[in-house]
Coordinates of C-alpha atoms and ligand atoms in Angstrom, one line a residue:
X19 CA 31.2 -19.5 -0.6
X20 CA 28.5 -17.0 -0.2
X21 CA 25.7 -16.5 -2.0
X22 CA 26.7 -14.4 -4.9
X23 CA 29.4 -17.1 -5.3
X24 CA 32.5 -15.2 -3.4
X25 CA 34.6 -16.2 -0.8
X26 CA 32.9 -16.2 2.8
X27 CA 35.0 -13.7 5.4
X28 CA 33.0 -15.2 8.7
X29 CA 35.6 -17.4 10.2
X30 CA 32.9 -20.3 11.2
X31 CA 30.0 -20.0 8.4
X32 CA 26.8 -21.0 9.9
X33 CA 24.1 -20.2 7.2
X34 CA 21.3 -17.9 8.0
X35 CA 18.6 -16.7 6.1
X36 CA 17.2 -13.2 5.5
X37 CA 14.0 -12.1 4.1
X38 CA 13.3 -8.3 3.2
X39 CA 10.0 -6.9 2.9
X40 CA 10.2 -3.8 0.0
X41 CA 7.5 -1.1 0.0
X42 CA 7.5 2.1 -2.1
X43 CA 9.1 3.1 -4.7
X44 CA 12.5 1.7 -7.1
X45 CA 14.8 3.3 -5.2
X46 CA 13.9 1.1 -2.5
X47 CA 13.9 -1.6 -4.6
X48 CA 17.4 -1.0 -5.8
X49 CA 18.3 -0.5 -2.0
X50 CA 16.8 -3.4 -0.6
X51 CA 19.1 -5.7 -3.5
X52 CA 22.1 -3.6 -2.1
X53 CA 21.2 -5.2 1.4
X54 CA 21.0 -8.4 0.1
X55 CA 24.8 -7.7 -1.0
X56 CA 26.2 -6.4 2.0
X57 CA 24.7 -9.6 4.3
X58 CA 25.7 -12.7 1.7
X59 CA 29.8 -12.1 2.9
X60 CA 28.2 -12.5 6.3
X61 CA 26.8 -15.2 5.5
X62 CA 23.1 -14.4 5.2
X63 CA 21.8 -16.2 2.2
X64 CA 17.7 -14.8 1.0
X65 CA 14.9 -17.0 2.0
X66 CA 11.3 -16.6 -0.2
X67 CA 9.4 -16.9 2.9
X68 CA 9.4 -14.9 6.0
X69 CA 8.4 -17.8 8.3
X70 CA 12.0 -19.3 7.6
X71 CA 14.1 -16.5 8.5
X72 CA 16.8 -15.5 11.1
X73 CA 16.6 -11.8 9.5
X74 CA 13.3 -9.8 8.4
X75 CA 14.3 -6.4 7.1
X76 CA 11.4 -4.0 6.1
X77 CA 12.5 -1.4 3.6
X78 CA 9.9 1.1 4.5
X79 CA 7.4 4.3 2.0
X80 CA 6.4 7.2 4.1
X81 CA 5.1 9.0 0.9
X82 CA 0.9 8.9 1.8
X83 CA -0.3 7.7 4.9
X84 CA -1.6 4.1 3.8
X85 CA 2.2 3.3 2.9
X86 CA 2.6 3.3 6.6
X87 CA -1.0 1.6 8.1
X88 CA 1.0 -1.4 6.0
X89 CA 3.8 -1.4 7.5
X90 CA 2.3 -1.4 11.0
X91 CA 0.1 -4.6 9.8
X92 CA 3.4 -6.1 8.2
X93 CA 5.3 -5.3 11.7
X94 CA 2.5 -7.6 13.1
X95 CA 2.6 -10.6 11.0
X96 CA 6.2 -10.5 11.7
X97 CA 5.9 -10.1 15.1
X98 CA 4.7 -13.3 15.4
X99 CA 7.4 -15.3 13.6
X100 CA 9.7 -13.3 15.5
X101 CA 8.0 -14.8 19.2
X102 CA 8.1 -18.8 17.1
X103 CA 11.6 -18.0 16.4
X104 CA 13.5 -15.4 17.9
X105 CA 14.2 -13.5 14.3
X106 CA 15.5 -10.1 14.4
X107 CA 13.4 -7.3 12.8
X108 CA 14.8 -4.4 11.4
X109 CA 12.8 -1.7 9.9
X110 CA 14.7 0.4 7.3
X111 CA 14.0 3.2 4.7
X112 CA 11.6 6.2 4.9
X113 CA 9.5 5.4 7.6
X114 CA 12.6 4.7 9.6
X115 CA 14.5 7.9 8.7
X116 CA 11.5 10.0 9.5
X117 CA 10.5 8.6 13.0
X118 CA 13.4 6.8 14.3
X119 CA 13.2 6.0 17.7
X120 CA 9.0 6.9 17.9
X121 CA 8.8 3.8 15.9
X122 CA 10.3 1.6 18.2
X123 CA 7.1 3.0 20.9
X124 CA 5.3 2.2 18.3
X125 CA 6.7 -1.8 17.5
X126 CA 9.1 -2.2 20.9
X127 CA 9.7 -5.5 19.6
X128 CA 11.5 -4.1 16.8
X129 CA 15.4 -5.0 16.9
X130 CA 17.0 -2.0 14.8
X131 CA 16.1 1.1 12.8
X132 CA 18.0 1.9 9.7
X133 CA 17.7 5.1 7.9
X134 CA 18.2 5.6 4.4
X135 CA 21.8 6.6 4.6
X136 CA 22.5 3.9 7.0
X137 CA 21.9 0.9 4.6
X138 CA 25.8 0.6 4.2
X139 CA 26.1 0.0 8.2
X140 CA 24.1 -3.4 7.9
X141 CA 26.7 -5.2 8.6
X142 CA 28.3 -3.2 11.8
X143 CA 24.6 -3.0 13.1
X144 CA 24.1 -6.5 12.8
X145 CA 27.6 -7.1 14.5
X146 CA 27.0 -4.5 17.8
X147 CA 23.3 -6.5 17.9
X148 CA 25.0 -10.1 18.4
X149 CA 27.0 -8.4 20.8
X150 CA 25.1 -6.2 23.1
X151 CA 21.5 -7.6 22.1
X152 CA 20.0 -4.2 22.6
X153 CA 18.1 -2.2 20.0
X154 CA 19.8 -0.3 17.7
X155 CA 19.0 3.0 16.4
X156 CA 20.8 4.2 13.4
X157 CA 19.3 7.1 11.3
X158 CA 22.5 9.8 10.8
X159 CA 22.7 11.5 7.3
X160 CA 26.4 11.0 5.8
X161 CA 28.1 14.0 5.4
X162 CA 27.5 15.4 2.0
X163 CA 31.5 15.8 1.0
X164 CA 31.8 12.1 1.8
X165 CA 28.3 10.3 0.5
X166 CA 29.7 6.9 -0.9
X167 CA 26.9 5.3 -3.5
X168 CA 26.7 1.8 -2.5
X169 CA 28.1 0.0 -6.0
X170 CA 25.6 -2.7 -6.8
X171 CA 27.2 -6.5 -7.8
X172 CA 26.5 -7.3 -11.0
X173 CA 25.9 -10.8 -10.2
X174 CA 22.7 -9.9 -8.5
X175 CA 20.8 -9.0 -11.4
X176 CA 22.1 -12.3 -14.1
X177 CA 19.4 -13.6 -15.5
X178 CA 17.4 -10.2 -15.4
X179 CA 16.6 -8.2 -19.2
X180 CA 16.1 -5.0 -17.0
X181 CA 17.5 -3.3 -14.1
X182 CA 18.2 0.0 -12.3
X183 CA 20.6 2.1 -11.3
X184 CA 20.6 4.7 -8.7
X185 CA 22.0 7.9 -10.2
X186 CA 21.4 10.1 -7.2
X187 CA 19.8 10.3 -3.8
X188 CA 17.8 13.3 -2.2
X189 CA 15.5 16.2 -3.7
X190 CA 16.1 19.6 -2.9
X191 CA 12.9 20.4 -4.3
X192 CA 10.4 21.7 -1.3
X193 CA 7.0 20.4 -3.2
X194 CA 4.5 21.2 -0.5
X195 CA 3.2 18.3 -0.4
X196 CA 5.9 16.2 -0.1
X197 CA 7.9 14.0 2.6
X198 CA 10.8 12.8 0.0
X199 CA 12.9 15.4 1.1
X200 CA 12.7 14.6 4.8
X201 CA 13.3 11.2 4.2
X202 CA 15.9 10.8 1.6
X203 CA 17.9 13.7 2.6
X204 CA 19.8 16.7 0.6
X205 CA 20.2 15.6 -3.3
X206 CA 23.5 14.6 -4.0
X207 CA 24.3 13.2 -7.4
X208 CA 26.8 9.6 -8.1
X209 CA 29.9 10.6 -10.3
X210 CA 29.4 10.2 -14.0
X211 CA 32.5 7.6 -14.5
X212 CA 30.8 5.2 -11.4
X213 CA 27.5 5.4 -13.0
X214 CA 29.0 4.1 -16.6
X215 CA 30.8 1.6 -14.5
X216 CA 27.8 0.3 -13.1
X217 CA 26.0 0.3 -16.2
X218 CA 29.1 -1.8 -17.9
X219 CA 29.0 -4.6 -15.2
X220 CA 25.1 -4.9 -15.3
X221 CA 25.5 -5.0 -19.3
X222 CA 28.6 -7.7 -19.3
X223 CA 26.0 -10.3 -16.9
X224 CA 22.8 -10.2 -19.6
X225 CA 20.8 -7.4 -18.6
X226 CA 19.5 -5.5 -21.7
X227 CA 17.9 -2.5 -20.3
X228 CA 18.6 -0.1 -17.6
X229 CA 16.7 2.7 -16.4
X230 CA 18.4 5.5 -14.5
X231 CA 17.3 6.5 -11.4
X232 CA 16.7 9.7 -9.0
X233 CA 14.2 11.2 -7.7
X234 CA 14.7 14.4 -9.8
X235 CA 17.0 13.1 -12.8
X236 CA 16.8 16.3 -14.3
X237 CA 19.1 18.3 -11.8
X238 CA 21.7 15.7 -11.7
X239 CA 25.1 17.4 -11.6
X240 CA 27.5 14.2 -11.6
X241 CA 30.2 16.2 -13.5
X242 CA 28.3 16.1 -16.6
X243 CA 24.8 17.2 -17.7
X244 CA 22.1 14.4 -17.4
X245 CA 21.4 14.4 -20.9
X246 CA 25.0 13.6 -21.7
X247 CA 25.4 11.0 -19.1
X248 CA 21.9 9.6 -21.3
X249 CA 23.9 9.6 -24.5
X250 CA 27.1 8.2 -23.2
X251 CA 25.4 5.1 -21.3
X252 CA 23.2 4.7 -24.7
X253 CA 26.8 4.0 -26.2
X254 CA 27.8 1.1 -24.4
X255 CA 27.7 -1.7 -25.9
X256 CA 24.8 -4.9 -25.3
X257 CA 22.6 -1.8 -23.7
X258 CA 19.2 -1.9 -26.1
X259 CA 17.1 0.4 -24.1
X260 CA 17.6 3.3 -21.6
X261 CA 15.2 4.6 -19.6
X262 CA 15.0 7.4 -16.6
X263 CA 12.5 8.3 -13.6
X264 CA 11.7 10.8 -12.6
X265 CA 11.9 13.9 -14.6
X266 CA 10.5 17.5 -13.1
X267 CA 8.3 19.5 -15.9
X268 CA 10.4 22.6 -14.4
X269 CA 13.7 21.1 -14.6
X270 CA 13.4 19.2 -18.1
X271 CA 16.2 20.9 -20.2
X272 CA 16.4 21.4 -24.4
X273 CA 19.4 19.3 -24.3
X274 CA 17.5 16.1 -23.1
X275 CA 14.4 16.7 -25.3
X276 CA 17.3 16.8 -28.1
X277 CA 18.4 13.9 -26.6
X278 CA 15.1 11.9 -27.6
X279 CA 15.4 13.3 -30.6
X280 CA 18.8 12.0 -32.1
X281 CA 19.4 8.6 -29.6
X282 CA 17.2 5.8 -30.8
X283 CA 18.1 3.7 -27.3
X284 CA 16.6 6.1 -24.8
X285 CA 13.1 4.3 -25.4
X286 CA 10.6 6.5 -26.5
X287 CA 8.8 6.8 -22.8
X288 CA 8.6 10.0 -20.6
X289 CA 7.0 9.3 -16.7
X290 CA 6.5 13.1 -16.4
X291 CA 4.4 14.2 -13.4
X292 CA 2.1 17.0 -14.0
X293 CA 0.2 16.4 -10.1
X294 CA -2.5 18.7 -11.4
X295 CA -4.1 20.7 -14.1
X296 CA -5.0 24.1 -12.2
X297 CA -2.0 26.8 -12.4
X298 CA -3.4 28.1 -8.4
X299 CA -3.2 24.4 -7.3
X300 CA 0.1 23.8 -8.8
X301 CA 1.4 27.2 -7.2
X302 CA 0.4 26.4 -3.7
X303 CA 2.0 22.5 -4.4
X304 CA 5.2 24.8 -5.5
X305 CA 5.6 22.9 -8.8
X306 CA 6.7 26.0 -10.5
X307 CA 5.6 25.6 -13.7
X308 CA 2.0 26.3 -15.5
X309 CA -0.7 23.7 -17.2
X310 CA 0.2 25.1 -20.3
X311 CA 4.0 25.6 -20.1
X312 CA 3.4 21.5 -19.2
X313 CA 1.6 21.1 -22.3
X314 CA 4.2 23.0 -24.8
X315 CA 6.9 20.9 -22.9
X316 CA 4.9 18.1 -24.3
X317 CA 4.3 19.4 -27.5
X318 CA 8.3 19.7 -27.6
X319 CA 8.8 16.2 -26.4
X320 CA 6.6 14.6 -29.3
X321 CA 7.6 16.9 -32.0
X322 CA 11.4 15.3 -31.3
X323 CA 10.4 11.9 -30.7
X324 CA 6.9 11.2 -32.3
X325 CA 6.2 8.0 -31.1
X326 CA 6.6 8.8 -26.7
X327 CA 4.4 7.8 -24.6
X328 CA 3.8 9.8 -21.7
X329 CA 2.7 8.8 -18.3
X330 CA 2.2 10.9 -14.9
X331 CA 0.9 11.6 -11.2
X332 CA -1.5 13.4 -10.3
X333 CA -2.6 14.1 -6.8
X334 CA -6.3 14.9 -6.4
X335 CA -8.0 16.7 -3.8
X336 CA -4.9 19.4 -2.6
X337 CA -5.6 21.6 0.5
X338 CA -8.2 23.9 -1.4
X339 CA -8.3 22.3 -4.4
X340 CA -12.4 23.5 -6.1
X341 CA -14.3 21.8 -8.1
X342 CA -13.4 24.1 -11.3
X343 CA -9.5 23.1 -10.3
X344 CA -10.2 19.6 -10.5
X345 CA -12.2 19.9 -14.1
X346 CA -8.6 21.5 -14.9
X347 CA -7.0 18.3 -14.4
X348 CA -9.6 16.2 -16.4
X349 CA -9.4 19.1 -19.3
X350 CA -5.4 18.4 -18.7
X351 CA -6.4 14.6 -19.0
X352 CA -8.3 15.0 -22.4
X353 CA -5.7 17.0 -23.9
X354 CA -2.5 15.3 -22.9
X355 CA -3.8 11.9 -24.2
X356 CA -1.7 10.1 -21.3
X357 CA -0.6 6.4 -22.0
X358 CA -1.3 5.7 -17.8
X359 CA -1.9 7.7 -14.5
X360 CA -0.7 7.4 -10.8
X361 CA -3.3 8.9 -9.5
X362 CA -3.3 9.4 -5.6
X363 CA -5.6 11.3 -2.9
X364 CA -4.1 14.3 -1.3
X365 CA -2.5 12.4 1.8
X366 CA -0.9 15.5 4.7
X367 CA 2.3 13.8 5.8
X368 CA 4.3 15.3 8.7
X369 CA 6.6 18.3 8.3
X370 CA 5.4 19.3 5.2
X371 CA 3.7 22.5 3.9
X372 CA 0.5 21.1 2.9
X373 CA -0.1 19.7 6.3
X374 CA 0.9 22.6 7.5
X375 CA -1.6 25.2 5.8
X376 CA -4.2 21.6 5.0
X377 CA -6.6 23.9 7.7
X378 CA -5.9 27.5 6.3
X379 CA -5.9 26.1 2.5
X380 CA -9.1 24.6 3.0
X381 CA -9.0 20.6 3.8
X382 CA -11.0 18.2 1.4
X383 CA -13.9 16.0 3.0
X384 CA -12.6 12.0 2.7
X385 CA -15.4 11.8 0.0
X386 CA -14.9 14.3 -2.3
X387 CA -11.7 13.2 -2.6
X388 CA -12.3 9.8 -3.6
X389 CA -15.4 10.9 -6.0
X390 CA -12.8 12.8 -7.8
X391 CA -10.4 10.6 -7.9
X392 CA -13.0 8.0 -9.3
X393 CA -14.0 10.6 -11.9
X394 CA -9.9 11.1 -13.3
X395 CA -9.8 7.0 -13.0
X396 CA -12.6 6.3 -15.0
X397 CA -11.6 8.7 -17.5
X398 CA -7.9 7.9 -17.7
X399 CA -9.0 4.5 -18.0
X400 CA -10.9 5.1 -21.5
X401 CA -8.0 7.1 -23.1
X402 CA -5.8 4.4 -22.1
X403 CA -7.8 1.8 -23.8
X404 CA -8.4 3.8 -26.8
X405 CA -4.6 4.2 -26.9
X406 CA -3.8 0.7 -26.3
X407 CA -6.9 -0.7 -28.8
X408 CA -4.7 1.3 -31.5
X409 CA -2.3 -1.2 -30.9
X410 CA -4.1 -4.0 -32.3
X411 CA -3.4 -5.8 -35.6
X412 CA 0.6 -3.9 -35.1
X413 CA 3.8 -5.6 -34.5
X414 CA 5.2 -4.6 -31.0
X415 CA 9.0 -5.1 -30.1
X416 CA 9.2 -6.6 -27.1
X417 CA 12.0 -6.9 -24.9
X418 CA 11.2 -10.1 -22.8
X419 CA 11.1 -9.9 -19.2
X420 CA 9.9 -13.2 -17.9
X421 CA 6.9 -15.4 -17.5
X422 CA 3.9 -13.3 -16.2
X423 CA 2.2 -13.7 -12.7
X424 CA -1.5 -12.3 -14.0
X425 CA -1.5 -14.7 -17.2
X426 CA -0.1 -18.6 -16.6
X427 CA 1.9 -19.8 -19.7
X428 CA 2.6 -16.5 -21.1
X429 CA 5.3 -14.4 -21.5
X430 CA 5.8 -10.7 -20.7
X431 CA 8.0 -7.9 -22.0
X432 CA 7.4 -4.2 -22.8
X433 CA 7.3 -2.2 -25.9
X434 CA 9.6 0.5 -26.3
X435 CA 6.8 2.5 -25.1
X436 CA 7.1 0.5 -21.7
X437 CA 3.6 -1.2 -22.3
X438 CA 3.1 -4.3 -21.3
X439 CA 2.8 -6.9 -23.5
X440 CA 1.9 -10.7 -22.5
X441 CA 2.8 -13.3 -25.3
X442 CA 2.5 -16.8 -26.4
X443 CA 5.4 -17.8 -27.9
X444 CA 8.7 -19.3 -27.0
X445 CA 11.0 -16.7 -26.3
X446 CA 14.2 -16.1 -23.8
X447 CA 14.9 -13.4 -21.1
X448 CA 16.3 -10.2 -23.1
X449 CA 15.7 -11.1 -25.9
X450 CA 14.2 -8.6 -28.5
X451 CA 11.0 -10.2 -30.3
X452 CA 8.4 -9.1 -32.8
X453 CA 5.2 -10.0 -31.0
X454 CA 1.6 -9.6 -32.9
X455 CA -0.8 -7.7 -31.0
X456 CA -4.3 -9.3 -30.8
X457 CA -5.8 -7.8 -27.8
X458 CA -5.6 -5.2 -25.7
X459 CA -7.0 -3.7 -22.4
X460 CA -6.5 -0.2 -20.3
X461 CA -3.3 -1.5 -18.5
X462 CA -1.8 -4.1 -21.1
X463 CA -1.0 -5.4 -24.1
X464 CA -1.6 -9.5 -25.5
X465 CA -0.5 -10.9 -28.5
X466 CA 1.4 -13.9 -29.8
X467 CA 4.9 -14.4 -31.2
X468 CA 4.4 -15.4 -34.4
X469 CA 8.3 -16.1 -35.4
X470 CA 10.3 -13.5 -37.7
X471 CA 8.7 -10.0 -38.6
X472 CA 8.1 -11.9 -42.2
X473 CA 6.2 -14.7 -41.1
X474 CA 3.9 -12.1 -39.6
X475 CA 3.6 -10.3 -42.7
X476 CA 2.5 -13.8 -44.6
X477 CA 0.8 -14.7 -42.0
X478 CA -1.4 -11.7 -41.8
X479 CA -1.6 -11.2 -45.5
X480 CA -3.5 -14.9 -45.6
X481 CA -6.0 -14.1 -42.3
X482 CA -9.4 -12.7 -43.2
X483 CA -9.3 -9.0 -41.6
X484 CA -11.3 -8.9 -38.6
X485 CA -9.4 -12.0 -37.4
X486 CA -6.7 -9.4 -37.0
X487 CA -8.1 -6.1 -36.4
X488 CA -10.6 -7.5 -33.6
X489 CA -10.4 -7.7 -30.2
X490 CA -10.2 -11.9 -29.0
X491 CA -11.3 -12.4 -25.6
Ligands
SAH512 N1 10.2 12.6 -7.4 C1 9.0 12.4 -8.0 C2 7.8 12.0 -7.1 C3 8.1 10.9 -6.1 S1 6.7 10.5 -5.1 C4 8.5 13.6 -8.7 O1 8.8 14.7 -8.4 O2 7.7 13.5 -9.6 C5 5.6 9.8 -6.3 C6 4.2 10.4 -6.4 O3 3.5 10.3 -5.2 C7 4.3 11.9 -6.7 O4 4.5 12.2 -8.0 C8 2.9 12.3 -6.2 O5 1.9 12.3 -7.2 C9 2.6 11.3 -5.1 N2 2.6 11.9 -3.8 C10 3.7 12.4 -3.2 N3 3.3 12.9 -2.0 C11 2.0 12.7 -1.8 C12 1.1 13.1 -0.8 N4 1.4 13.7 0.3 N5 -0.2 12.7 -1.0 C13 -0.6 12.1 -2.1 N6 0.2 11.7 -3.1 C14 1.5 12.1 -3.0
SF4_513 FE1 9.0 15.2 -3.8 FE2 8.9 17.3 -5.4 FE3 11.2 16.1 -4.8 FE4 9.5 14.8 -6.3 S1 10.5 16.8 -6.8 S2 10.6 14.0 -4.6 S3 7.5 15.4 -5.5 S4 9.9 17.2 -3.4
F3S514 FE1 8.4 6.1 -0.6 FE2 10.7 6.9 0.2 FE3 10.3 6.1 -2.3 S1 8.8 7.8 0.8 S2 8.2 6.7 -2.7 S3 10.2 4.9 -0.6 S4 11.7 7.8 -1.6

């Protein structure tokens, strides 16, 4: 048997253990479980320490320039096991797609590069390494017409409340800034009917909540619109939230702020990133859209679905981006009332127009970027506490995660709003509770579960008031 429980195909099983190092975003997340899949028939089973394994993948970011400094220190660490125990490495993802055989200058001790079409080749890569023993270098994009989604096993994810699902791969947006297209390819969407699929099998094994993923959802053309496919996976049954990342401000269509409006499953949560508050910024990023059209694309979002929380990107300090520009983005900040900001410093990546122009545009010194993006922080950081302190002395449904790393013996789960909420309390994995929020900070939410939404009621009704309304530390 392998790991996921089926039937090995190796003729003489000998059991070897992989460990894969994830960096950026969910996509790579959801890719680096599909890897998982495609080595347990080989016999591969995962390992929770590097230092024991036979295999060391390293699903690699290339979105800002620190992403990769990492990997280069990761490549190092690893190095080392790989000299104790003659491991393979093999570096996969963005990185990998964008400098293929450069990397392997870089880290000759590498084994194999994987691009991001080339997941599905695992297996033969592994296969032609045990043969030859030479490095590998795999980074071709699949022909559109043919592009096979990898389907994910819906035994991977038992046990889990929430998972993703991969509902298209590619941008064909050319934001100037940007290396996703470079590194992910052409977009190309997954057929409606193997999307619902997916969502059924993950459903049928206990997970509760599913968030759809792309890297544009809101040019996906799977043979329906997306705000349909929204509404038919909302149907299925066990499914108690839907969510989707990541939606363009341009792209963002009547039909899906509709959406919001009449489907009580998709969660009320939008990650909508705006990137920047001045319209001559957000030209030269090629956003295509204005500050203010964002902000009436807002107002539309909450007049549907009052209760949304909103949160965004922004990138700060842009090739030529002035003081005044950057007073747009906190004047965006104040207005927009964000529940949480990604907030990043203006990093030139290669082949992309920003780098390009950086000079022409007018390049930002090191420090002024990082003063600004101190400023936005800092400010962010009180609107999301005022937003969050609101929050205190309500009942919060919670849709229970698991136990939480930052707080021993609690809980964790997330609001509808996708806050997060750590708990005392007895609860299970996906289950929905009513938890009673005591205390709050700028990132999350704590509170205990206090038994049926009744009990609460009594409970509160016999508590002198500032035991509930104030903050406990
Ligand atoms: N597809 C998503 C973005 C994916 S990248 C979208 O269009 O919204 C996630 C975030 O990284 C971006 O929203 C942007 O804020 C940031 N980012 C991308 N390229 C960057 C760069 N070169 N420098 C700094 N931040 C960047
Ligand atoms: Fe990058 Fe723009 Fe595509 Fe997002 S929409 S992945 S920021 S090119
Ligand atoms: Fe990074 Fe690639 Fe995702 S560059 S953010 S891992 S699409």
């Amino acid at each position: 048997m392998d790991c996921l429980g089926k039937k090995l195909h190796v003729k003489k099983p000998t059991m070897k253990r992989y460990f894969i190092h994830t960096f950026g975003c969910q996509m790579n997340v959801y890719d680096s479980l599909r890897m998982g899949e495609l080595l347990a028939p080989m016999g591969y089973c995962p390992t929770p320490t590097p230092e024991e394994a036979d295999l060391i993948l390293l699903n690699t970011c290339s979105i800002r320039e620190k992403a990769e400094d990492k990997l280069l220190s990761a490549l190092g660490r690893y190095r080392l096991i790989k000299l104790m125990r003659g491991a393979w490495i093999g570096v996969g993802g963005c990185v990998a797609q964008q400098e293929k055989e450069k990397l392997l200058k870089k880290a000759p001790f590498v084994d194999f590069i994987f691009g991001t079409d080339a997941v599905k080749k695992l297996p033969e890569i592994l296969k032609a390494l045990e043969e030859t023993g030479k490095p590998i270098i795999e980074t071709a994009w699949e022909e559109a017409a043919h592009y096979a989604f990898l389907k994910a096993e819906g035994e991977t994810s038992r046990g889990k409340a929430s998972e993703f699902i991969t509902i298209m791969k590619g941008c064909d947006n050319l934001c100037a800034y940007c290396v996703v297209p470079h590194t992910r390819g052409r977009e190309i969407s997954r057929p409606h009917e193997e999307v619902l699929a997916q969502a059924q099998s993950l459903l049928s094994v206990g997970v509760r909540e599913l968030t759809l993923l792309g890297q544009n959802v809101n040019s996906y053309a799977g043979g329906i619109s997306f705000a349909e496919l929204l509404l038919r996976v909302a149907k299925l049954p066990g499914l108690k939230r839907l969510r989707f990342t990541t939606s363009h401000p341009r792209d963002l269509s009547a039909e899906l702020v509709e959406a919001f409006r009449v489907e009580p499953k998709i969660a009320p949560h939008i990650h909508l990133p705006v990137q920047s508050g001045s319209d001559a910024v957000l030209k030269r990023m090629r956003r295509n859209y204005t500050a203010s059209a964002y902000m009436e694309l807002l107002a539309k979002l909450r007049a549907a679905r009052p209760d949304i929380a909103v949160t965004t990107d922004i990138i700060v300090g842009f090739p030529g981006e002035r003081e005044a520009d950057f007073e747009k983005t906190l004047e965006l900040t104040e207005k927009a009332r964000f529940d949480g900001q990604f907030s990043f410093v203006f990093s030139a990546r290669p082949k992309t127009l920003a780098a390009l122009k950086e000079e022409e545009w007018g390049k930002l010194p090191h420090e002024v970027k990082i003063e600004r993006l101190e400023r936005l922080q800092a400010l962010q950081k009180q609107i999301s506490a005022e937003l969050f302190q609101r929050e205190i002395g309500g009942v919060a449904k919670v849709l229970v995660e698991g136990n939480s790393k930052q707080n021993p013996g609690r809980l964790y789960g997330k609001t509808p709003q996708n806050r997060t909420v750590n708990f005392e309390g007895e609860a299970k994995v996906g289950e929905l509770v009513d938890i009673d929020i005591i205390r709050s900070s700028s990132s999350a939410l704590f509170g205990k579960r206090l038994g049926s939404a009744h009990a609460i009621e009594e409970t509160r009704a016999q508590m002198p008031l500032h035991s509930v309304f104030q903050p406990v530390s």
